[in-house]
Structure formats: C-alpha cells, structure tokens
Tab-separated table of C-alpha atoms and ligand atoms in Angstrom:
chain	number	residue	atom	x	y	z
A	29	UNK	CA	22.062	25.799	1.424
A	30	UNK	CA	18.913	24.021	2.570
A	31	UNK	CA	15.463	23.319	1.175
A	32	UNK	CA	14.254	21.562	-1.954
A	33	UNK	CA	16.742	19.861	-4.231
A	34	UNK	CA	18.182	22.210	-6.848
A	35	UNK	CA	17.978	19.412	-9.324
A	36	UNK	CA	14.657	18.055	-10.375
A	37	UNK	CA	16.301	15.433	-12.572
A	38	UNK	CA	16.842	11.954	-11.241
A	39	UNK	CA	18.464	8.948	-12.861
A	40	UNK	CA	17.571	5.511	-11.533
A	41	UNK	CA	19.947	2.674	-12.375
A	42	UNK	CA	17.780	-0.388	-12.893
A	43	UNK	CA	19.242	-2.302	-15.828
A	44	UNK	CA	21.352	-4.839	-13.973
A	45	UNK	CA	20.944	-8.571	-14.385
A	46	UNK	CA	20.945	-9.183	-10.655
A	47	UNK	CA	22.480	-12.600	-11.150
A	48	UNK	CA	22.649	-13.273	-7.435
A	49	UNK	CA	18.849	-13.375	-7.303
A	50	UNK	CA	19.000	-16.511	-9.506
A	51	UNK	CA	15.762	-15.593	-11.216
A	52	UNK	CA	14.167	-15.286	-14.635
A	53	UNK	CA	12.430	-12.118	-13.433
A	54	UNK	CA	14.384	-8.843	-13.671
A	55	UNK	CA	15.711	-8.040	-10.215
A	56	UNK	CA	14.030	-4.635	-9.895
A	57	UNK	CA	10.614	-6.270	-10.383
A	58	UNK	CA	10.994	-8.560	-7.386
A	59	UNK	CA	8.563	-7.377	-4.716
A	60	UNK	CA	9.118	-5.871	-1.309
A	61	UNK	CA	6.184	-4.593	0.720
A	62	UNK	CA	3.816	-5.925	-1.929
A	63	UNK	CA	5.218	-3.953	-4.879
A	64	UNK	CA	8.180	-4.210	-7.257
A	65	UNK	CA	11.283	-2.815	-5.546
A	66	UNK	CA	11.748	-0.257	-8.323
A	67	UNK	CA	8.294	1.245	-7.680
A	68	UNK	CA	9.470	2.353	-4.220
A	69	UNK	CA	12.438	4.171	-5.739
A	70	UNK	CA	10.180	5.851	-8.312
A	71	UNK	CA	7.882	7.009	-5.519
A	72	UNK	CA	10.784	8.444	-3.536
A	73	UNK	CA	11.817	10.466	-6.600
A	74	UNK	CA	8.255	11.695	-7.040
A	75	UNK	CA	7.970	12.468	-3.337
A	76	UNK	CA	11.057	14.672	-3.616
A	77	UNK	CA	9.458	16.669	-6.428
A	78	UNK	CA	11.645	15.357	-9.249
A	79	UNK	CA	9.893	16.172	-12.483
A	80	UNK	CA	12.177	14.207	-14.823
A	81	UNK	CA	12.831	10.585	-14.071
A	82	UNK	CA	15.388	8.892	-16.309
A	83	UNK	CA	15.135	5.159	-15.642
A	84	UNK	CA	17.972	3.091	-17.055
A	85	UNK	CA	16.728	-0.363	-18.003
A	86	UNK	CA	18.276	-3.198	-19.946
A	87	UNK	CA	17.883	-6.718	-18.632
A	88	UNK	CA	14.154	-7.505	-19.060
A	89	UNK	CA	13.557	-3.893	-20.133
A	90	UNK	CA	10.215	-4.644	-21.788
A	91	UNK	CA	8.902	-6.397	-18.705
A	92	UNK	CA	10.018	-3.567	-16.419
A	93	UNK	CA	8.499	-0.925	-18.656
A	94	UNK	CA	5.206	-2.814	-18.968
A	95	UNK	CA	4.953	-3.174	-15.187
A	96	UNK	CA	5.792	0.400	-14.196
A	97	UNK	CA	5.320	2.736	-17.153
A	98	UNK	CA	4.066	6.217	-16.296
A	99	UNK	CA	4.049	9.559	-18.113
A	100	UNK	CA	6.781	11.051	-15.910
A	101	UNK	CA	9.328	8.324	-16.727
A	102	UNK	CA	11.806	8.466	-19.613
A	103	UNK	CA	13.080	4.943	-20.205
A	104	UNK	CA	16.743	4.915	-21.176
A	105	UNK	CA	18.114	1.692	-22.565
A	106	UNK	CA	21.441	0.207	-21.552
A	107	UNK	CA	21.833	-2.553	-24.138
A	108	UNK	CA	24.667	-4.390	-22.435
A	109	UNK	CA	25.021	-4.407	-18.682
A	110	UNK	CA	28.638	-3.386	-18.297
A	111	UNK	CA	28.348	-1.927	-14.804
A	112	UNK	CA	26.876	0.991	-12.866
A	113	UNK	CA	29.296	3.495	-14.456
A	114	UNK	CA	28.234	2.414	-17.928
A	115	UNK	CA	24.579	2.546	-16.843
A	116	UNK	CA	24.824	6.155	-15.721
A	117	UNK	CA	26.717	7.093	-18.886
A	118	UNK	CA	23.566	6.220	-20.877
A	119	UNK	CA	21.618	9.186	-19.500
A	120	UNK	CA	24.117	11.669	-20.957
A	121	UNK	CA	22.126	11.674	-24.199
A	122	UNK	CA	19.070	12.939	-22.294
A	123	UNK	CA	20.825	15.927	-20.694
A	124	UNK	CA	21.899	19.219	-22.249
A	125	UNK	CA	24.217	21.841	-20.789
A	126	UNK	CA	25.293	21.526	-17.196
A	127	UNK	CA	23.655	20.936	-13.837
A	128	UNK	CA	23.418	18.309	-11.138
A	129	UNK	CA	21.641	15.013	-11.299
A	130	UNK	CA	20.401	12.823	-8.466
A	131	UNK	CA	21.351	9.205	-9.039
A	132	UNK	CA	19.476	6.386	-7.287
A	133	UNK	CA	19.798	2.619	-7.463
A	134	UNK	CA	16.758	0.596	-8.470
A	135	UNK	CA	17.649	-2.015	-5.857
A	136	UNK	CA	17.736	0.380	-2.873
A	137	UNK	CA	13.999	0.749	-2.224
A	138	UNK	CA	13.949	2.175	1.310
A	139	UNK	CA	15.306	5.539	0.144
A	140	UNK	CA	13.234	8.452	1.484
A	141	UNK	CA	12.397	11.657	-0.397
A	142	UNK	CA	14.120	13.728	2.313
A	143	UNK	CA	17.415	12.015	1.471
A	144	UNK	CA	17.273	13.369	-2.075
A	145	UNK	CA	16.980	16.905	-0.727
A	146	UNK	CA	19.855	16.278	1.693
A	147	UNK	CA	22.053	15.008	-1.155
A	148	UNK	CA	21.321	18.074	-3.277
A	149	UNK	CA	22.076	20.394	-0.357
A	150	UNK	CA	25.360	18.637	0.401
A	151	UNK	CA	26.423	18.626	-3.255
A	152	UNK	CA	25.979	22.389	-3.394
A	153	UNK	CA	28.959	22.733	-1.044
A	154	UNK	CA	31.410	20.895	-3.316
A	155	UNK	CA	31.663	18.745	-6.433
A	156	UNK	CA	29.030	16.187	-5.499
A	157	UNK	CA	27.628	14.095	-2.682
A	158	UNK	CA	26.752	10.525	-1.790
A	159	UNK	CA	24.807	8.808	0.996
A	160	UNK	CA	26.567	6.531	3.464
A	161	UNK	CA	25.457	4.522	6.458
A	162	UNK	CA	26.912	2.243	9.086
A	163	UNK	CA	25.389	-1.205	8.804
A	164	UNK	CA	25.761	-4.201	11.115
A	165	UNK	CA	25.636	-6.456	8.075
A	166	UNK	CA	27.390	-4.519	5.276
A	167	UNK	CA	27.400	-7.726	3.163
A	168	UNK	CA	27.947	-7.154	-0.555
A	169	UNK	CA	27.792	-3.347	-0.432
A	170	UNK	CA	30.736	-1.081	-1.286
A	171	UNK	CA	32.846	0.084	1.687
A	172	UNK	CA	33.530	3.803	1.997
A	173	UNK	CA	36.916	5.235	2.939
A	174	UNK	CA	36.653	8.844	3.965
A	175	UNK	CA	38.822	11.835	4.642
A	176	UNK	CA	38.705	14.336	7.400
A	177	UNK	CA	35.714	16.628	7.177
A	178	UNK	CA	33.253	14.074	5.833
A	179	UNK	CA	34.471	13.853	2.247
A	180	UNK	CA	35.005	10.759	0.123
A	181	UNK	CA	38.427	9.246	-0.344
A	182	UNK	CA	37.404	6.154	-2.311
A	183	UNK	CA	34.938	3.277	-2.434
A	184	UNK	CA	36.055	-0.338	-2.402
A	185	UNK	CA	33.588	-2.887	-3.745
A	186	UNK	CA	33.099	-5.926	-1.520
A	187	UNK	CA	34.310	-8.211	-4.304
A	188	UNK	CA	37.609	-6.285	-4.509
A	189	UNK	CA	38.095	-5.592	-0.801
A	190	UNK	CA	40.805	-6.925	1.486
A	191	UNK	CA	39.743	-8.475	4.805
A	192	UNK	CA	40.667	-5.227	6.507
A	193	UNK	CA	38.496	-3.223	4.121
A	194	UNK	CA	35.620	-5.677	4.493
A	195	UNK	CA	35.647	-4.967	8.218
A	196	UNK	CA	34.628	-1.351	7.504
A	197	UNK	CA	30.961	-0.919	8.386
A	198	UNK	CA	30.398	2.339	6.466
A	199	UNK	CA	28.723	1.478	3.173
A	200	UNK	CA	27.894	3.270	-0.026
A	201	UNK	CA	24.102	3.437	-0.176
A	202	UNK	CA	24.141	3.867	-3.963
A	203	UNK	CA	22.461	7.315	-3.771
A	204	UNK	CA	24.300	10.306	-5.196
A	205	UNK	CA	24.022	13.894	-6.406
A	206	UNK	CA	26.575	14.551	-9.170
A	207	UNK	CA	27.490	17.373	-11.533
A	208	UNK	CA	27.166	16.936	-15.269
A	209	UNK	CA	28.817	17.010	-17.720
A	210	UNK	CA	31.771	16.450	-15.345
A	211	UNK	CA	30.532	13.041	-14.205
A	212	UNK	CA	30.163	11.849	-17.790
A	213	UNK	CA	33.776	12.843	-18.499
A	214	UNK	CA	34.850	10.762	-15.499
A	215	UNK	CA	32.717	7.809	-16.602
A	216	UNK	CA	34.267	7.888	-20.082
A	217	UNK	CA	37.682	7.235	-18.504
A	218	UNK	CA	36.624	4.087	-16.557
A	219	UNK	CA	38.228	0.721	-17.128
A	220	UNK	CA	36.857	-2.686	-16.033
A	221	UNK	CA	39.986	-3.855	-14.229
A	222	UNK	CA	38.317	-5.170	-11.093
A	223	UNK	CA	36.976	-8.427	-9.686
A	224	UNK	CA	33.681	-8.208	-11.573
A	225	UNK	CA	35.110	-6.878	-14.835
A	226	UNK	CA	32.595	-4.011	-14.719
A	227	UNK	CA	32.727	-0.260	-15.212
A	228	UNK	CA	32.154	0.907	-11.653
A	229	UNK	CA	30.446	4.264	-11.082
A	230	UNK	CA	32.185	4.230	-7.716
A	231	UNK	CA	35.624	4.341	-9.398
A	232	UNK	CA	34.637	7.579	-11.172
A	233	UNK	CA	33.935	9.150	-7.779
A	234	UNK	CA	37.231	7.867	-6.409
A	235	UNK	CA	39.057	9.391	-9.383
A	236	UNK	CA	37.362	12.762	-8.864
A	237	UNK	CA	38.266	12.688	-5.168
A	238	UNK	CA	41.875	11.790	-6.004
A	239	UNK	CA	42.027	14.881	-8.202
A	240	UNK	CA	40.901	17.013	-5.286
A	241	UNK	CA	37.148	17.269	-5.939
A	242	UNK	CA	35.091	17.284	-2.771
A	243	UNK	CA	32.374	14.624	-2.590
A	244	UNK	CA	30.430	15.167	0.615
A	245	UNK	CA	29.238	12.170	2.573
A	246	UNK	CA	25.634	12.360	3.743
A	247	UNK	CA	25.112	10.128	6.766
A	248	UNK	CA	21.667	8.525	6.617
A	249	UNK	CA	19.673	9.060	9.799
A	250	UNK	CA	18.022	5.674	9.335
A	251	UNK	CA	20.814	3.317	8.262
A	252	UNK	CA	18.209	0.849	7.033
A	253	UNK	CA	17.647	3.196	4.115
A	254	UNK	CA	20.964	2.013	2.696
A	255	UNK	CA	19.919	-1.632	2.485
A	256	UNK	CA	20.414	-2.700	-1.123
A	257	UNK	CA	18.954	-5.888	-2.543
A	258	UNK	CA	21.420	-8.199	-4.245
A	259	UNK	CA	20.119	-11.560	-2.987
A	260	UNK	CA	16.823	-12.997	-1.787
A	261	UNK	CA	18.161	-12.765	1.752
A	262	UNK	CA	18.543	-8.987	1.283
A	263	UNK	CA	15.034	-8.925	-0.213
A	264	UNK	CA	13.451	-10.498	2.854
A	265	UNK	CA	15.330	-8.105	5.170
A	266	UNK	CA	14.169	-5.055	3.236
A	267	UNK	CA	10.628	-6.424	3.084
A	268	UNK	CA	10.593	-6.880	6.861
A	269	UNK	CA	11.936	-3.369	7.326
A	270	UNK	CA	9.144	-1.914	5.190
A	271	UNK	CA	6.573	-3.841	7.202
A	272	UNK	CA	8.127	-2.668	10.462
A	273	UNK	CA	7.841	0.963	9.354
A	274	UNK	CA	4.191	0.360	8.503
A	275	UNK	CA	3.372	-1.533	11.714
A	276	UNK	CA	4.938	1.165	13.862
A	277	UNK	CA	2.918	3.833	12.072
A	278	UNK	CA	-0.299	1.851	12.641
A	279	UNK	CA	0.473	1.474	16.338
A	280	UNK	CA	1.042	5.217	16.610
A	281	UNK	CA	-2.384	5.713	14.992
A	282	UNK	CA	-4.208	3.590	17.560
A	283	UNK	CA	-4.165	0.072	16.148
A	284	UNK	CA	-3.457	-2.742	18.628
A	285	UNK	CA	-0.773	-5.132	17.383
A	286	UNK	CA	0.395	-7.145	20.360
A	287	UNK	CA	2.732	-9.383	18.393
A	288	UNK	CA	3.898	-7.265	15.446
A	289	UNK	CA	6.708	-9.644	14.499
A	290	UNK	CA	4.082	-12.168	13.467
A	291	UNK	CA	1.862	-9.804	11.475
A	292	UNK	CA	2.148	-8.962	7.774
A	293	UNK	CA	0.626	-5.637	6.786
A	294	UNK	CA	1.632	-4.303	3.397
A	295	UNK	CA	2.340	-0.596	3.330
A	296	UNK	CA	-0.687	0.178	1.113
A	297	UNK	CA	-3.177	-1.147	3.693
A	298	UNK	CA	-5.186	1.206	5.955
A	299	UNK	CA	-6.535	0.307	9.406
A	300	UNK	CA	-8.746	2.424	11.664
A	301	UNK	CA	-8.146	3.206	15.320
A	302	UNK	CA	-9.059	0.736	18.069
A	303	UNK	CA	-8.885	-2.196	15.717
A	304	UNK	CA	-7.018	-5.216	17.047
A	305	UNK	CA	-4.919	-7.440	14.821
A	306	UNK	CA	-3.848	-10.787	16.246
A	307	UNK	CA	-0.813	-12.879	15.314
A	308	UNK	CA	-0.352	-14.494	11.900
A	309	UNK	CA	-2.746	-12.090	10.180
A	310	UNK	CA	-1.808	-11.056	6.642
A	311	UNK	CA	-3.270	-7.883	5.113
A	312	UNK	CA	-2.301	-6.962	1.579
A	313	UNK	CA	-3.054	-5.011	-1.575
A	314	UNK	CA	-5.615	-2.235	-1.352
A	315	UNK	CA	-7.247	-3.561	1.829
A	316	UNK	CA	-8.949	-1.013	4.098
A	317	UNK	CA	-10.111	-1.932	7.584
A	318	UNK	CA	-12.378	0.287	9.662
A	319	UNK	CA	-12.439	1.129	13.345
A	320	UNK	CA	-13.004	-1.182	16.324
A	321	UNK	CA	-12.620	-4.354	14.260
A	322	UNK	CA	-11.053	-7.546	15.540
A	323	UNK	CA	-8.982	-9.616	13.134
A	324	UNK	CA	-8.279	-12.900	14.810
A	325	UNK	CA	-5.371	-15.205	14.342
A	326	UNK	CA	-4.573	-16.344	10.839
A	327	UNK	CA	-6.966	-14.098	8.900
A	328	UNK	CA	-5.675	-13.604	5.319
A	329	UNK	CA	-7.158	-10.520	3.664
A	330	UNK	CA	-6.315	-9.054	0.260
A	331	UNK	CA	-7.875	-6.150	-1.684
A	332	UNK	CA	-10.890	-6.069	0.627
A	333	UNK	CA	-12.854	-3.294	2.282
A	334	UNK	CA	-14.021	-3.894	5.816
A	335	UNK	CA	-16.209	-1.350	7.609
A	336	UNK	CA	-16.398	-0.691	11.377
A	337	UNK	CA	-17.027	-3.128	14.269
A	338	UNK	CA	-16.393	-6.224	12.180
A	339	UNK	CA	-15.002	-9.469	13.597
A	340	UNK	CA	-12.996	-11.736	11.339
A	341	UNK	CA	-12.647	-15.030	13.175
A	342	UNK	CA	-9.514	-17.202	12.853
A	343	UNK	CA	-8.206	-18.559	9.571
A	344	UNK	CA	-10.649	-16.814	7.271
A	345	UNK	CA	-9.616	-15.877	3.730
A	346	UNK	CA	-11.013	-12.704	2.163
A	347	UNK	CA	-10.071	-11.681	-1.358
A	348	UNK	CA	-11.761	-8.774	-3.112
A	349	UNK	CA	-14.616	-8.727	-0.594
A	350	UNK	CA	-16.630	-5.899	0.955
A	351	UNK	CA	-17.814	-6.337	4.510
A	352	UNK	CA	-20.303	-3.933	6.108
A	353	UNK	CA	-20.561	-2.566	9.647
A	354	UNK	CA	-20.934	-5.106	12.441
A	355	UNK	CA	-20.547	-8.232	10.311
A	356	UNK	CA	-18.971	-11.416	11.550
A	357	UNK	CA	-16.955	-13.755	9.332
A	358	UNK	CA	-15.510	-17.199	10.056
A	359	UNK	CA	-13.739	-19.038	11.527
A	360	UNK	CA	-12.560	-20.794	8.369
A	361	UNK	CA	-14.720	-18.778	5.971
A	362	UNK	CA	-13.730	-17.905	2.429
A	363	UNK	CA	-14.983	-14.724	0.762
A	364	UNK	CA	-13.968	-14.566	-2.890
A	365	UNK	CA	-13.982	-11.587	-5.264
A	366	UNK	CA	-17.305	-9.832	-5.653
A	367	UNK	CA	-18.622	-10.792	-2.223
A	368	UNK	CA	-20.607	-8.047	-0.508
A	369	UNK	CA	-21.769	-8.543	3.060
A	370	UNK	CA	-24.176	-5.814	4.093
A	371	UNK	CA	-24.518	-4.486	7.620
A	372	UNK	CA	-24.799	-7.036	10.410
A	373	UNK	CA	-24.665	-10.126	8.245
A	374	UNK	CA	-22.878	-13.265	9.312
A	375	UNK	CA	-20.880	-15.845	7.426
A	376	UNK	CA	-19.814	-18.733	9.616
A	377	UNK	CA	-17.433	-21.650	9.460
A	378	UNK	CA	-16.715	-23.448	6.197
A	379	UNK	CA	-18.873	-21.085	4.162
A	380	UNK	CA	-17.588	-20.029	0.734
A	381	UNK	CA	-19.072	-16.967	-0.959
A	382	UNK	CA	-18.298	-15.755	-4.477
A	383	UNK	CA	-19.729	-12.780	-6.401
A	384	UNK	CA	-22.770	-12.603	-4.151
A	385	UNK	CA	-24.497	-9.987	-2.069
A	386	UNK	CA	-25.811	-10.902	1.367
A	387	UNK	CA	-28.281	-8.244	2.492
A	388	UNK	CA	-28.383	-6.769	6.006
A	389	UNK	CA	-28.698	-9.337	8.771
A	390	UNK	CA	-28.404	-12.398	6.510
A	391	UNK	CA	-27.024	-15.449	8.278
A	392	UNK	CA	-25.130	-18.258	6.585
A	393	UNK	CA	-23.663	-19.829	9.665
A	394	UNK	CA	-22.296	-23.184	8.559
A	395	UNK	CA	-21.021	-25.180	5.583
A	396	UNK	CA	-22.401	-23.520	2.462
A	397	UNK	CA	-21.458	-22.401	-1.047
A	398	UNK	CA	-23.079	-19.191	-2.242
A	399	UNK	CA	-22.053	-18.150	-5.750
A	400	UNK	CA	-23.678	-15.584	-8.101
A	401	UNK	CA	-26.424	-15.061	-5.517
A	402	UNK	CA	-28.374	-12.060	-4.303
A	403	UNK	CA	-29.837	-12.583	-0.874
A	404	UNK	CA	-32.414	-10.250	0.648
A	405	UNK	CA	-32.339	-8.796	4.169
A	406	UNK	CA	-32.720	-11.148	7.104
A	407	UNK	CA	-32.707	-14.390	5.102
A	408	UNK	CA	-31.371	-17.489	6.846
A	409	UNK	CA	-29.231	-19.873	4.864
A	410	UNK	CA	-29.193	-23.363	6.415
A	411	UNK	CA	-26.142	-25.550	6.871
A	412	UNK	CA	-25.112	-27.368	3.726
A	413	UNK	CA	-26.917	-25.025	1.297
A	414	UNK	CA	-25.401	-24.925	-2.161
A	415	UNK	CA	-26.166	-22.620	-5.036
A	416	UNK	CA	-25.623	-24.896	-8.028
A	417	UNK	CA	-24.566	-21.991	-10.229
A	418	UNK	CA	-22.602	-23.795	-12.933
A	419	UNK	CA	-24.086	-26.112	-15.524
A	420	UNK	CA	-20.744	-27.111	-16.949
A	421	UNK	CA	-20.770	-24.294	-19.467
A	422	UNK	CA	-22.225	-21.160	-17.939
A	423	UNK	CA	-22.821	-19.554	-14.564
A	424	UNK	CA	-26.397	-18.740	-13.504
A	425	UNK	CA	-27.824	-16.476	-10.792
A	426	UNK	CA	-29.783	-17.326	-7.663
A	427	UNK	CA	-32.099	-14.819	-5.996
A	428	UNK	CA	-33.293	-15.302	-2.445
A	429	UNK	CA	-35.915	-12.913	-1.101
A	430	UNK	CA	-35.991	-10.997	2.156
A	431	UNK	CA	-36.622	-13.122	5.232
A	432	UNK	CA	-36.515	-16.408	3.311
A	433	UNK	CA	-35.561	-19.552	5.223
A	434	UNK	CA	-33.422	-21.977	3.255
A	435	UNK	CA	-33.529	-25.362	4.952
A	436	UNK	CA	-30.368	-27.325	5.590
A	437	UNK	CA	-28.839	-29.145	2.652
A	438	UNK	CA	-30.913	-27.315	0.046
A	439	UNK	CA	-29.556	-27.465	-3.520
A	440	UNK	CA	-30.610	-24.320	-5.352
A	441	UNK	CA	-30.233	-25.203	-9.034
A	442	UNK	CA	-29.697	-21.885	-10.778
A	443	UNK	CA	-31.155	-19.914	-12.388
A	444	UNK	CA	-33.733	-19.891	-9.624
A	445	UNK	CA	-35.646	-17.393	-7.470
A	446	UNK	CA	-36.881	-17.894	-3.937
A	447	UNK	CA	-39.584	-15.375	-3.010
A	448	UNK	CA	-39.674	-13.162	0.081
A	449	UNK	CA	-40.376	-15.099	3.253
A	450	UNK	CA	-40.446	-18.463	1.453
A	451	UNK	CA	-39.109	-21.633	3.061
A	452	UNK	CA	-37.392	-24.615	1.500
A	453	UNK	CA	-37.539	-28.000	3.158
A	454	UNK	CA	-34.268	-29.536	4.295
A	455	UNK	CA	-32.631	-31.753	1.700
A	456	UNK	CA	-34.593	-30.321	-1.245
A	457	UNK	CA	-33.156	-29.880	-4.718
A	458	UNK	CA	-34.939	-26.716	-5.857
A	459	UNK	CA	-35.117	-26.394	-9.648
A	460	UNK	CA	-38.170	-24.138	-9.988
A	461	UNK	CA	-38.894	-20.653	-8.666
A	462	UNK	CA	-40.619	-20.542	-5.275
A	463	UNK	CA	-43.368	-17.914	-4.716
A	464	UNK	CA	-43.213	-15.574	-1.745
A	465	UNK	CA	-44.431	-17.118	1.472
A	466	UNK	CA	-44.536	-20.657	0.020
A	467	UNK	CA	-42.925	-23.838	1.329
A	468	UNK	CA	-41.009	-25.700	-1.361
A	469	UNK	CA	-40.229	-29.268	-0.518
A	470	UNK	CA	-38.654	-31.706	-2.918
A	471	UNK	CA	-37.802	-35.080	-1.467
A	472	UNK	CA	-39.450	-38.476	-1.236
A	473	UNK	CA	-41.885	-39.047	1.573
A	474	UNK	CA	-40.435	-40.865	4.568
A	475	UNK	CA	-41.571	-44.489	5.128
A	476	UNK	CA	-41.089	-46.176	8.552
A	477	UNK	CA	-40.945	-49.989	8.427
A	478	UNK	CA	-41.992	-51.157	11.897
A	479	UNK	CA	-39.995	-54.034	13.485
A	480	UNK	CA	-37.501	-54.205	10.582
A	481	UNK	CA	-34.373	-54.302	12.756
A	482	UNK	CA	-35.546	-57.218	14.861
A	483	UNK	CA	-36.600	-59.226	11.807
A	484	UNK	CA	-33.211	-58.729	10.191
A	485	UNK	CA	-31.352	-59.890	13.284
A	486	UNK	CA	-33.433	-63.082	13.400
A	487	UNK	CA	-32.836	-63.740	9.709
A	488	UNK	CA	-29.087	-63.313	10.071
A	489	UNK	CA	-28.808	-65.629	13.134
A	490	UNK	CA	-30.810	-68.391	11.375
A	491	UNK	CA	-28.339	-68.225	8.450
A	492	UNK	CA	-25.295	-68.878	10.753
B	19	UD1	C1	26.532	-0.895	-6.031
B	19	UD1	C2	27.765	-0.041	-5.715
B	19	UD1	C3	28.127	-0.262	-4.247
B	19	UD1	C4	26.954	0.135	-3.375
B	19	UD1	C5	25.675	-0.601	-3.799
B	19	UD1	C6	24.495	0.014	-3.106
B	19	UD1	C7	28.997	0.072	-7.786
B	19	UD1	C8	30.165	-0.460	-8.544
B	19	UD1	N1	28.825	-0.453	-6.574
B	19	UD1	O1	26.929	-2.245	-5.805
B	19	UD1	O2	29.258	0.509	-3.916
B	19	UD1	O3	27.260	-0.150	-2.031
B	19	UD1	O4	25.456	-0.489	-5.210
B	19	UD1	O5	23.364	-0.819	-3.202
B	19	UD1	O6	28.285	0.924	-8.261
B	19	UD1	N2	22.860	-1.575	-12.839
B	19	UD1	C9	22.619	-1.155	-14.124
B	19	UD1	N3	23.462	-1.548	-15.124
B	19	UD1	C10	24.554	-2.301	-14.895
B	19	UD1	C11	24.815	-2.721	-13.574
B	19	UD1	C12	23.954	-2.331	-12.566
B	19	UD1	O7	21.644	-0.454	-14.365
B	19	UD1	O8	25.272	-2.577	-15.856
B	19	UD1	C13	21.922	-1.203	-11.773
B	19	UD1	C14	21.314	-2.417	-11.091
B	19	UD1	O9	20.094	-2.788	-11.735
B	19	UD1	C15	21.082	-1.938	-9.668
B	19	UD1	C16	22.123	-0.841	-9.489
B	19	UD1	O10	22.585	-0.490	-10.759
B	19	UD1	O11	19.780	-1.426	-9.510
B	19	UD1	C17	23.291	-1.336	-8.648
B	19	UD1	O12	23.904	-2.441	-9.290
B	19	UD1	P1	24.371	-3.732	-8.503
B	19	UD1	O13	24.939	-4.672	-9.498
B	19	UD1	O14	23.335	-4.214	-7.625
B	19	UD1	O15	25.572	-3.123	-7.658
B	19	UD1	P2	26.035	-3.523	-6.197
B	19	UD1	O16	26.959	-4.671	-6.298
B	19	UD1	O17	24.884	-3.631	-5.306
B	20	MG	MG1	22.929	-3.777	-5.657
C-alpha cells in the first residue's frame, strides 16, 4: 500500500532527562537550526498530516510546554523517566480501540514528513515498522540486527553491545509505526535488566519479533535523518546538517555562496536570487534578504528585512532592522531594533542606529549615534553626531527635517527638532529647536593669540 499514512496519530517521546547534555535545560529544548530540537519533530508530524500529536514530556515538562504549546498538541506526562518503553506506555490512556500509531523521538529532529508515510506503508505489510540507516558514526545509537527480507531480529543498545555488535553500522533511528493495543501489551512485559536499568521500547520490538511478528525495516534515503542528539557533539552535527540542507536549497535558488562551510543561515531565513553571501556571515531568525544584495564578510543579521540591491559591508550587526532598496550599511555599523533605513540611505562605519527612521537618501557616513530619531529625506548627518536621547530617566525624540545638514560633532539634546534644510555648526550642543533654513551654532568664538608659541618657548628656555 502506498500514499498517506493510515494513522494520523503520532506520539513523540520527549520526556527524557538527557543527562549526557549536562544541562539544566531540558534536552528537547536545546536548539538546532535556530529552534528547539523538538519543534522540528512537531513540524515533521504536522507536515505528514498527523492531526493528533501526543507529546510525552516529563523532565522540565512545564518549560517544554511553555515553549512549544499549540492547539494540536496533547501533552502526556511521564512522571518518572524510566525509559523509552515506559514513555510510550503513557500514551495508552489517550487511545481507544485499536489502530497504528507513529512513534517519533524528540531528539531526532531531521526526520522528514515523507518518512512517516513510508513507515505507515511498511507497517501495513506486517506487525509494525521502524526506520534504520547506515551511519559512519553510529555512536550511542541502538544497533539493528535484521533477518532476511528486511525484517527486525532485535535491537542492541550501544550501552549493552559487545564490541562485535558495536561494529554494526545499521542504527535504529528511533522512528516507528506500531499497532495498538498490541504494543502496550508488549511494553507491560518489559523489565529493566540492562546496562541503563531502563524499560527499553526496543526490547518490546525484539520480543514481538522473537514471537514471529514481522517488523519491517525502512531504510532512510538520507541517513542523516537518523542522527539523534544525545550529546552536544551530536547537537552540533545535526545543526550543521540542517544548515547544509538550507544552504544547498539557497544555491539551487540562485544565491551565490562561494564558501558555504563558513556561512550560517538558519532554515527560517529567506534570500532572493543573485544575492551574494560572503564567508563568516550569520543570518538568523525571521531575516529576509532581497535580490541582488551583497552581504560581505562577517555581517551578523537577525530578524531583519533587507530589500533589493543592498550592500552590507563587512562586520556589520543588524538586529530587528528594516533596510530599503539600494541602501548601503557599514563596515562596522550597528543597526538595533526599530531601525528603518528608507530607499538609498547610507549608514557608514562606526554608526549605531536604534529605533530611528532614516528617510530616503539620508547619509550618516561616519561615527554617530542616532537613537529615537526621525530623519527627513536627503539629510546629511556629520561625523560624530550624537542624539542625546536619554536624560537618565526617560528617552526623548529627535526630529531632523528634509535636507538638513548636521555639522560634525553636533550633540542634539532631545527632545529637539531641526527644521527642513537647517544647518548646525560643527561642535554645537543643540538644546533648542532650529527653524527651517536656519544655521544653529553653539560654541564659543575662536580667539587667535598671535606669537604665543614663540613667547612660550622663550619663557621656558629662560627658566632652565
Ligand atoms: C533510543 C533507542 C535507540 C535509538 C535512539 C535513536 C531505546 C532504548 N533506544 O536511544 O535504539 O537508536 O533512541 O535516537 O529506545 N525519553 C522519554 N522518557 C524516558 C526516556 C527517554 O520520553 O524515560 C525520550 C527522550 O526524551 C528522547 C527519546 O525518548 O527524546 C529517546 O531517548 P534517549 O534516552 O535519547 O534514547 P537513546 O539512548 O538515544
Ligand atoms: Mg537519544
């Protein structure tokens, strides 16, 4: 039989302590590809059309629930973490009658929706099914011993395996399709006589196979899908794998990535065709990049929207910023949340912008802090300009009109308004509004003392 899974019920085992992570955070909340590992498994279940998700949680249950709660999830508590067999036994109370259930592991995040359908199809030809893969580094995963015809004989956990068994490269991916209530009857008979002292789900499958039930092995087309996360080393491998999938997809959609091994692009990020991303760039969160952009070395961009034809020069940091068509940013610029750069504006080196809008064509080319400011089209912000937006208690706004020219080293003490086309003299501390077209200058008049240097030298030599 082929097609959609017969079963629309999925159980996800996610209650384990994950002691090998050595962490206070529940294992399934540790991130890969920018999101908790469990969220990937939930998405695979949704992608396969499962309409009932039974998520077994226990260790840090409240934290897991708070992070990932959704209307389609039924949270099932496993009070004590006695092993995967005990975890699956908890969902029995949620199921009536008989049927098949897809079982996934919360620490196997690369699982694809198509695998769930393949498991259901394979299970239809026997008692149940499970996914296997051949891995170069089978590590801590269970080794699978099979029989002729692609059926399970038994699974040996790495902790219980002999050297000979450890040399087997076929692993249990921790993804199954199993019949109920039969599986629950098998689970009820488990004993914890093994290296970890746990009730192993895998032993229940071995027992069924020993009694002649056929458990079909589904070979994963992409063996990477079987990578489970038990340690932080596994976590980094899975993370890299997720990024590789994403980077390959971007390349196939016309994005130039000449050195993909040195680029971090989280799977949720979008990039338009003919954009070039140089080495050591990191793109994360909900970032969207348009077409024909150039992101130069070391740009770090999170939750930002960048339009078309934008250049981000090296080592710029953008967080929660919006950048319009044709803008140029950096090198070494910092755009903080609430920054909006409208079309063709430019933010140069060592400029920090926070919660400010720079209108079309505005230039702030060097060394400035612009916070809580609204800047009209075509204004020029001189080097060293600072919006003094904080009085120690509250933040205040600065408004700069269209075409204004802010002289170098101007302090704009907010709240303050600079009118359209106005100019401020370099080095001025502006505390009062400036009318349109006016020059505001606030500094002491320069005095030149003729011959002062020569007189000083004479005085000093006579004192010797
Ligand atoms: C398990 C399998 C192993 C397989 C691997 C795939 C068993 C005995 N072994 O080993 O054959 O290769 O997964 O990744 O099943 N969990 C609970 N409650 C518990 C214990 C675990 O919900 O009491 C959850 C964990 O949160 C985790 C999943 O079950 O998401 C797997 O548990 P884990 O302890 O990681 O098992 P592995 O040693 O990886
Ligand atoms: Mg595991």
